[in-house]
Coordinates of N, CA and C in Angstrom, one line a residue:
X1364 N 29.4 -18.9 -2.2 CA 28.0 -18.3 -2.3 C 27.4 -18.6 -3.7
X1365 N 28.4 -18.2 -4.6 CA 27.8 -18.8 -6.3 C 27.2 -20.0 -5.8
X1366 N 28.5 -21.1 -5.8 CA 27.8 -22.8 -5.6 C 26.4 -22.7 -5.1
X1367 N 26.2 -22.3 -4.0 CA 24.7 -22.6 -3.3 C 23.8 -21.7 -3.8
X1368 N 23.4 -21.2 -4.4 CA 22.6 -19.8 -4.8 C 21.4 -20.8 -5.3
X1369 N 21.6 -22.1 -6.8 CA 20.5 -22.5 -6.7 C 19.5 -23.6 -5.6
X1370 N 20.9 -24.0 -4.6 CA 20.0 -25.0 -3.8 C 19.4 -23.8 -2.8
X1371 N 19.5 -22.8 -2.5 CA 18.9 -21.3 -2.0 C 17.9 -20.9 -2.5
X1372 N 18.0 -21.0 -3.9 CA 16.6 -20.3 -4.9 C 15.7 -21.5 -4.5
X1373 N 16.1 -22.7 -4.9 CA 15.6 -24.3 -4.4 C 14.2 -24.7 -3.6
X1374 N 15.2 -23.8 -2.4 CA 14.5 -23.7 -1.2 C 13.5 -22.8 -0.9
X1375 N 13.8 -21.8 -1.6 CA 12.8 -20.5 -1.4 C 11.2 -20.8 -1.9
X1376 N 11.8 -21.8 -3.1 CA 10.6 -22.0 -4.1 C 9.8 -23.1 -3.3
X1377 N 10.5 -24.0 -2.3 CA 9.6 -24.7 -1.8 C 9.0 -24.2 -0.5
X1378 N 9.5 -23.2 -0.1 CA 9.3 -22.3 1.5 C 9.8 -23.3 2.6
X1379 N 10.7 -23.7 2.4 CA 11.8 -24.2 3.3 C 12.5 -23.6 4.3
X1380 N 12.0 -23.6 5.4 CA 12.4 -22.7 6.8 C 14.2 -22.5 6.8
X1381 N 14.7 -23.7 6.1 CA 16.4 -23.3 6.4 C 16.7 -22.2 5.2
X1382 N 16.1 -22.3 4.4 CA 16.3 -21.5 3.0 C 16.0 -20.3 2.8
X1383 N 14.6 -20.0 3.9 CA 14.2 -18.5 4.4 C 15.1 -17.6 4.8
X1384 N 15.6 -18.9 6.2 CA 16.4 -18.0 7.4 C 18.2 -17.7 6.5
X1385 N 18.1 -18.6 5.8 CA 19.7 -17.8 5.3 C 19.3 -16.7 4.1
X1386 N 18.3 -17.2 3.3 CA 18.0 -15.7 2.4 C 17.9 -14.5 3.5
X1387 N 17.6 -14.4 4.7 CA 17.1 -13.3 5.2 C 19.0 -12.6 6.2
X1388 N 19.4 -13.7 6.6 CA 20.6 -13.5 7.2 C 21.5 -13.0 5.9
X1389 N 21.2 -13.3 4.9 CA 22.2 -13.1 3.7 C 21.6 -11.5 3.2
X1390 N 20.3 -11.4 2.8 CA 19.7 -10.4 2.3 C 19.5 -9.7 3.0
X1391 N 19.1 -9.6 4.0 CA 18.2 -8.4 4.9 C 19.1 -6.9 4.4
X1392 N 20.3 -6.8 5.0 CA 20.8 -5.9 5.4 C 21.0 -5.3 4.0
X1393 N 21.4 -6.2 2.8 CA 21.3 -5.2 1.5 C 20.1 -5.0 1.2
X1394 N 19.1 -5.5 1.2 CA 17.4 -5.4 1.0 C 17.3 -3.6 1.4
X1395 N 17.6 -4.1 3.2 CA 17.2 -2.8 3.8 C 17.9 -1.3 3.3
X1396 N 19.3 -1.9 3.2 CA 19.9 -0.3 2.5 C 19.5 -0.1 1.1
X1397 N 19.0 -0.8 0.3 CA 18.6 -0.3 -1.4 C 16.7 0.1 -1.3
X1398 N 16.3 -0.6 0.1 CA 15.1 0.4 0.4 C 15.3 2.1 0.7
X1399 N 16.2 2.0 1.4 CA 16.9 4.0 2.3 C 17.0 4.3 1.2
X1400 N 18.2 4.0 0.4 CA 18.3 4.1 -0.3 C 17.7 4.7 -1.6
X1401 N 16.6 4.6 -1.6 CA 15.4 4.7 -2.8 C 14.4 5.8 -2.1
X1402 N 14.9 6.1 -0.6 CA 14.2 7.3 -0.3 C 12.9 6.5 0.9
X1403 N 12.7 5.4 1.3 CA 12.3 5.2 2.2 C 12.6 5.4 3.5
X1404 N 12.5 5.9 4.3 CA 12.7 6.4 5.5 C 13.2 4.9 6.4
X1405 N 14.4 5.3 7.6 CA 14.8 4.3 8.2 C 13.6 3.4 8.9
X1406 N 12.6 4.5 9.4 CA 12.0 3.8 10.3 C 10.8 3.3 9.9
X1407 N 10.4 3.4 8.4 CA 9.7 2.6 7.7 C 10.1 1.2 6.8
X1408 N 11.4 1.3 6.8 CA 12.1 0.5 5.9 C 12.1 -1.3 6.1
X1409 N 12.1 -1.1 7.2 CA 11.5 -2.7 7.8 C 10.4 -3.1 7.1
X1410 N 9.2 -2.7 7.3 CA 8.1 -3.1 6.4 C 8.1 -3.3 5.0
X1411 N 8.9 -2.1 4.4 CA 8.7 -2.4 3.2 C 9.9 -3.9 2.5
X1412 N 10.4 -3.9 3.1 CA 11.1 -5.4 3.3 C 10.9 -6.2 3.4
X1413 N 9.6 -6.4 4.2 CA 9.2 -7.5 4.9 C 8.2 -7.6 2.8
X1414 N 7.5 -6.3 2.9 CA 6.8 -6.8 1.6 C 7.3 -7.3 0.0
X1415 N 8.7 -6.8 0.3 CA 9.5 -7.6 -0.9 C 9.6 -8.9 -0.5
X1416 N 9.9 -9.6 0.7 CA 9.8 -11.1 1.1 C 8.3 -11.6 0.4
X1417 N 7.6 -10.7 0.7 CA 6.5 -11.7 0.1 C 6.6 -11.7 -1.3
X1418 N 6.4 -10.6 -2.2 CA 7.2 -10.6 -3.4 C 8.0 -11.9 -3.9
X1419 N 9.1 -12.1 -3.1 CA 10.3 -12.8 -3.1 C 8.9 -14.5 -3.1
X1420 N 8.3 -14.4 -2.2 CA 8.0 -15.8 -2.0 C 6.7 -15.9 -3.4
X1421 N 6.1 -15.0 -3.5 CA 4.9 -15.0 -4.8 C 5.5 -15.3 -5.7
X1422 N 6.7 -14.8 -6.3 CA 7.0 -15.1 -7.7 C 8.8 -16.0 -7.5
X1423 N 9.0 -17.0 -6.6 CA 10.0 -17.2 -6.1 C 10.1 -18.2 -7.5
X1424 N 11.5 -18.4 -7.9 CA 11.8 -19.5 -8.8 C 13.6 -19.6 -8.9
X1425 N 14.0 -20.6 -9.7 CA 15.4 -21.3 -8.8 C 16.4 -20.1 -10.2
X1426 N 17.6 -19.8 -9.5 CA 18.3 -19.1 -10.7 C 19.9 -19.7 -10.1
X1427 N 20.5 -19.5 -11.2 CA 21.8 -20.7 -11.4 C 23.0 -19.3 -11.2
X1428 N 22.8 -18.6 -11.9 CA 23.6 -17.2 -11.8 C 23.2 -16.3 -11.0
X1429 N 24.3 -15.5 -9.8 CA 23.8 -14.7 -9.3 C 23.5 -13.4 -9.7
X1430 N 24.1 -13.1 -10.5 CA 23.9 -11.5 -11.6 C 22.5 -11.8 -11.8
X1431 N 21.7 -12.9 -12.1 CA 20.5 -12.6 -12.3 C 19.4 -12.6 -11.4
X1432 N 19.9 -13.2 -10.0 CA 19.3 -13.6 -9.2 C 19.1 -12.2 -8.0
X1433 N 20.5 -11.2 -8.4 CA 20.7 -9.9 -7.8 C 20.1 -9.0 -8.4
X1434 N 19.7 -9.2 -9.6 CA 18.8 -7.9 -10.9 C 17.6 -8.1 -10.8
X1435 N 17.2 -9.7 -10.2 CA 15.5 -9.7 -10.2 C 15.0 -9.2 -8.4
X1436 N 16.2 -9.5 -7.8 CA 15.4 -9.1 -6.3 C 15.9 -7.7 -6.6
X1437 N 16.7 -6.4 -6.7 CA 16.5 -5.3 -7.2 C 15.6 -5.0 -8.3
X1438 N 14.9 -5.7 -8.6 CA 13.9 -5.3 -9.4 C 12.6 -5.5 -8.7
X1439 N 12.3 -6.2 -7.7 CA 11.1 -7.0 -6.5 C 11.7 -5.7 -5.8
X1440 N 12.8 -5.1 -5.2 CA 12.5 -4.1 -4.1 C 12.1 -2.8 -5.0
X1441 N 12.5 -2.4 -6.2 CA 12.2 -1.5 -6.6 C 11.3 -1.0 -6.9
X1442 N 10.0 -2.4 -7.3 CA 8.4 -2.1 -7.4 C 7.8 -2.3 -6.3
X1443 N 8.2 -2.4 -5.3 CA 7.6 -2.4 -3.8 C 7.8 -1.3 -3.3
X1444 N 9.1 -0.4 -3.3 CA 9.6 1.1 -3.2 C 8.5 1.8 -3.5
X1445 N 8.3 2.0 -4.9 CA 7.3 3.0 -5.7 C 5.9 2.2 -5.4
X1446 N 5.5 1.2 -5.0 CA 4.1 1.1 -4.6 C 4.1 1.4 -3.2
X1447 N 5.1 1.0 -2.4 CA 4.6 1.9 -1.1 C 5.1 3.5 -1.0
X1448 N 5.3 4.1 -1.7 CA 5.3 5.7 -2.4 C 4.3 5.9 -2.7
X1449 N 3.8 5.0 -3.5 CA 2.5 5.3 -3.9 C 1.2 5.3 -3.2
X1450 N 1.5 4.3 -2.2 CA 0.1 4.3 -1.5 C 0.1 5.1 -0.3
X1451 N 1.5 5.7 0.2 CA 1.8 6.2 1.2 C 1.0 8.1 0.6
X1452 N 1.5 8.4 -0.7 CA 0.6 9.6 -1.1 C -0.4 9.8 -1.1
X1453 N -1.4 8.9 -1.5 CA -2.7 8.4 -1.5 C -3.7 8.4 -0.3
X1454 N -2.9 8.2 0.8 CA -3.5 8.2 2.5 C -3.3 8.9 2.2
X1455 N -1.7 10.1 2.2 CA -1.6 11.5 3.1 C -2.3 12.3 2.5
X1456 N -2.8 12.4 0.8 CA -3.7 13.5 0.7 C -4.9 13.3 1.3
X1457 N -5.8 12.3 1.0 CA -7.1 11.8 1.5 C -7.2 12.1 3.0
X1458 N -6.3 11.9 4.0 CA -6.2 12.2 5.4 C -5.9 13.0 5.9
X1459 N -5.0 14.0 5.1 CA -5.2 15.5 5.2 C -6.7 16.2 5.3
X1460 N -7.1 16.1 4.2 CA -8.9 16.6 3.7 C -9.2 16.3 4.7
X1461 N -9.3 14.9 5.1 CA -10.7 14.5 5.9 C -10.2 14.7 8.0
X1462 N -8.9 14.7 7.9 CA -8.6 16.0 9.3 C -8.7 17.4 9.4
X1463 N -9.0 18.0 8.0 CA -9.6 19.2 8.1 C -11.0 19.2 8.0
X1464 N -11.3 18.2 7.6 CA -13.0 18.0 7.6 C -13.6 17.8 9.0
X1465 N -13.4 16.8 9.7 CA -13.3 16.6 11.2 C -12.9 18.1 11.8
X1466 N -11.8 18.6 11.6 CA -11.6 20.1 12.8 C -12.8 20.8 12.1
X1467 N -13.6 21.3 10.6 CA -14.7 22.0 10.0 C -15.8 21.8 10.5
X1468 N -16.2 20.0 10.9 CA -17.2 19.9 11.6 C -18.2 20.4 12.2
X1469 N -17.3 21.1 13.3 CA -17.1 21.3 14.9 C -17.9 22.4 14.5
X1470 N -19.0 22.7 15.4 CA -20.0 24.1 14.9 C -19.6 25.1 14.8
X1471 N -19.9 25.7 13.6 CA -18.9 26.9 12.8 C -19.3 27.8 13.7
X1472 N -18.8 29.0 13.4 CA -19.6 31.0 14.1 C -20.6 31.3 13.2
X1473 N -19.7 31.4 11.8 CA -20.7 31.8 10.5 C -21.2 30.8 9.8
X1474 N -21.3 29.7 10.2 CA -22.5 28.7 9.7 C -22.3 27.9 8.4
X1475 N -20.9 28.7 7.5 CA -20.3 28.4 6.5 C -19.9 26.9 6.3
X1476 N -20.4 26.2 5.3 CA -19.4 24.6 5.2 C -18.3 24.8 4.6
X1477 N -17.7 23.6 4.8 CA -16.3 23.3 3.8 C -16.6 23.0 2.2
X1478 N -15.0 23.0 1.6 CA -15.5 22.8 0.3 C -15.6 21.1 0.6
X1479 N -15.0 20.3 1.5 CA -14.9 18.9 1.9 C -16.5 18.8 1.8
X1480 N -17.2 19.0 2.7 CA -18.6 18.9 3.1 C -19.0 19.1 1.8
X1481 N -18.9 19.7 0.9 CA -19.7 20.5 0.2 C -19.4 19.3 -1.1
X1482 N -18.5 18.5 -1.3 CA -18.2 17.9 -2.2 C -18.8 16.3 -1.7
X1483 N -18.5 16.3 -0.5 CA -19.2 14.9 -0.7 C -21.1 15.1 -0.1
X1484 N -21.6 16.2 -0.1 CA -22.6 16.2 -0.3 C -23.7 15.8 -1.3
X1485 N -22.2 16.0 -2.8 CA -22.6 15.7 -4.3 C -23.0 13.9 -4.5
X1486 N -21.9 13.2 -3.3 CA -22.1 12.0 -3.7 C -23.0 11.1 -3.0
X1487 N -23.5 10.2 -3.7 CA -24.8 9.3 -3.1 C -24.3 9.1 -1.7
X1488 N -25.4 8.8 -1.2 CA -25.1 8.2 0.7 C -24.1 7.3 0.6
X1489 N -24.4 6.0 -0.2 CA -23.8 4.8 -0.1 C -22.4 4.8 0.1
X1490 N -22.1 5.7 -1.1 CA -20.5 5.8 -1.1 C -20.2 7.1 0.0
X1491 N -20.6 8.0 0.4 CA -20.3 8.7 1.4 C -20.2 7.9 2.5
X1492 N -21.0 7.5 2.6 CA -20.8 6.4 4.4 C -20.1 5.7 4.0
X1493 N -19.7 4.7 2.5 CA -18.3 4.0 2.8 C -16.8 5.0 3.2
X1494 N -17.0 6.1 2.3 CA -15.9 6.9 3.1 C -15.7 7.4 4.5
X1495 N -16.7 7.5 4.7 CA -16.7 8.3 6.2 C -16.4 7.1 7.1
X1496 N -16.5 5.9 6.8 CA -16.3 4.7 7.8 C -15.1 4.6 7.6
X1497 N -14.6 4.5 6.6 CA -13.5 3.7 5.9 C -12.3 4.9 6.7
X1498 N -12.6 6.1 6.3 CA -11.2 7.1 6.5 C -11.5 7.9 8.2
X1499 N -13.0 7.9 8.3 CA -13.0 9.0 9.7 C -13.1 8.0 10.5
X1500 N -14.4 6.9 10.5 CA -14.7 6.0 11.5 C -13.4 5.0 11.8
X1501 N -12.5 4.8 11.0 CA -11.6 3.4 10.6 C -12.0 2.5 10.4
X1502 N -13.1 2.0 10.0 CA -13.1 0.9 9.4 C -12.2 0.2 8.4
X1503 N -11.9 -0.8 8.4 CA -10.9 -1.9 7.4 C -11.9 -2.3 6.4
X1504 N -10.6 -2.3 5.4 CA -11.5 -2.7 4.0 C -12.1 -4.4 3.8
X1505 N -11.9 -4.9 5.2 CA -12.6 -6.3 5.2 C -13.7 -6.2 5.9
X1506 N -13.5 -5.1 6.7 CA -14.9 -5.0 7.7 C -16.1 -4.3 6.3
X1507 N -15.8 -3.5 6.2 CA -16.9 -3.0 4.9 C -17.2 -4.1 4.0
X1508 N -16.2 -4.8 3.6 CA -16.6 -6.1 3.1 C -17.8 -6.6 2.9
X1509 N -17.3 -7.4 4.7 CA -18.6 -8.2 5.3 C -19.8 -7.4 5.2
X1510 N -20.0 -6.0 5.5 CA -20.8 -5.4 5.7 C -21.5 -5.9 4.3
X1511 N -20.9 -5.2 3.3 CA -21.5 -5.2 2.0 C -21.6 -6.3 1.4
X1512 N -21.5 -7.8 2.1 CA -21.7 -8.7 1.1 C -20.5 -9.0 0.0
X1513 N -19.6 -8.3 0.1 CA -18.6 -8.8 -1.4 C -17.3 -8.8 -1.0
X1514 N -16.1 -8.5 -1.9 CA -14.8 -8.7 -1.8 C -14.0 -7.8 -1.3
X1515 N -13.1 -8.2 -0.9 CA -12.1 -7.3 0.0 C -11.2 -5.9 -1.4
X1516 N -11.4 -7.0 -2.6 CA -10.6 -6.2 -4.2 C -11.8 -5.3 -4.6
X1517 N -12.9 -5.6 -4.4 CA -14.2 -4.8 -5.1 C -14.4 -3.2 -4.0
X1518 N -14.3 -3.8 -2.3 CA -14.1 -2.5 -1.7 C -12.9 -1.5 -2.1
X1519 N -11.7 -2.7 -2.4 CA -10.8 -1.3 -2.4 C -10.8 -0.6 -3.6
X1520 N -11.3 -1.3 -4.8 CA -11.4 -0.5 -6.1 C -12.7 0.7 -6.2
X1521 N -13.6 0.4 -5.3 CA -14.5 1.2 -5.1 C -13.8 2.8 -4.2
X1522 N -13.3 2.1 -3.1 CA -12.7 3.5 -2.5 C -11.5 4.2 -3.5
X1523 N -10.9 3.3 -4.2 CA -10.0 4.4 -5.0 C -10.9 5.1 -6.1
X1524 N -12.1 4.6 -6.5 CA -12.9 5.3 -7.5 C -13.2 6.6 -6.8
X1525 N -13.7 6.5 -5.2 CA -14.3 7.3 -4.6 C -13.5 8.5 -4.4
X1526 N -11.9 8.3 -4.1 CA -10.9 8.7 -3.8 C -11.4 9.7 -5.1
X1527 N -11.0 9.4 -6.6 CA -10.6 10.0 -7.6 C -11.6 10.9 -8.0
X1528 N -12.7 10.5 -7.4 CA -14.2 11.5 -7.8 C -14.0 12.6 -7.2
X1529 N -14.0 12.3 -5.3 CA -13.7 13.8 -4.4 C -12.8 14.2 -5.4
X1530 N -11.5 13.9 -5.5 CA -10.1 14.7 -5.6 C -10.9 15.3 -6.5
X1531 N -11.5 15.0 -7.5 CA -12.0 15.9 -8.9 C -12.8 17.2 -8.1
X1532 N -14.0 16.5 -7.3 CA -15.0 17.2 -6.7 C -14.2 18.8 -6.1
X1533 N -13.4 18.4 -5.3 CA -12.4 19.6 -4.7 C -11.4 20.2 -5.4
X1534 N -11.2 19.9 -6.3 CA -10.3 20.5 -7.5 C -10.9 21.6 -8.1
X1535 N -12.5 21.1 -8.8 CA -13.1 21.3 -9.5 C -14.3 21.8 -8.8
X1536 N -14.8 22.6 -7.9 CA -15.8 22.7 -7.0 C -17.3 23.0 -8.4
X1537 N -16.9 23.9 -9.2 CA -18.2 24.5 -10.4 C -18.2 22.9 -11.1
X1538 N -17.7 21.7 -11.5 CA -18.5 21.0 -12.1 C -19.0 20.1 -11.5
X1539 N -20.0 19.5 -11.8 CA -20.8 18.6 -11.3 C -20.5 17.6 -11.5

């Protein structure tokens, strides 16, 4: 396994189908256990594997030693771990709110709004209707895109702005 490691790295770096399929027959199974491992759930663990592969192939380059070549792909699953942690908290608060916003909807007794309603009342239309598409309607952040004329990076930096303003807005209901 030493000997071959760099015609392996070799391969990867050129996306060479024989060089995939043994990185994957070789790695998968430790990939997948240092994903559980890190607290990802079994039955999410596939994906987030699949996104260290790409990882693996973005920044793929040849390495002669395996100690190094084992410390850099534990270091590609480790920041894929904590970024899909991270984006996985990010939905569940935002999708919380906005399924209690949806059941609040629903015509009150005492006519009372949410503090949800009440916060994105504060924000311009523009950005309200991107959230209300984006999280209630489902819209994809490429469909808003097209709609808006620009980039798939410019929508999602917008909705995390948006994200960070409510969260304030509902935290903070007295400031403006």
């Amino acid at each position: 396994m030493e000997d071959d490691l760099p015609k392996l790295t070799r391969g990867l770096v050129r996306c060479e189908d024989a060089a995939w399929r043994d990185f994957h027959a070789r790695f998968y199974p430790r990939l997948k256990a240092q994903v559980v491992a890190r607290g990802i759930p079994e039955c999410e663990s596939a994906e987030v594997v699949q996104r260290v592969y790409l990882r693996v192939l973005r920044h793929a380059k040849v390495f002669l030693a395996h100690e190094d070549f084992d410390a850099w792909l534990s270091c590609l699953t480790r920041c894929e771990v904590i970024d899909s942690s991270r984006r996985d908290r990010r939905r569940s608060w935002l999708g919380e709110r906005y399924q209690q916003w949806q059941e609040l909807r629903r015509p009150a007794v005492d006519g009372e709004g949410s503090d949800l309603e009440a916060a994105l009342a504060q924000l311009e239309e523009t950005d309200r209707s991107m959230l209300v598409r984006h999280y209630v309607e489902g819209w994809s952040q490429e469909d808003l895109a097209r709609e808006q004329a620009t980039t798939v990076k410019a929508v999602e930096s917008k909705l995390a702005r948006l994200r960070k303003r409510l969260r304030g807005l509902l935290e903070n209901p007295d400031v403006c």
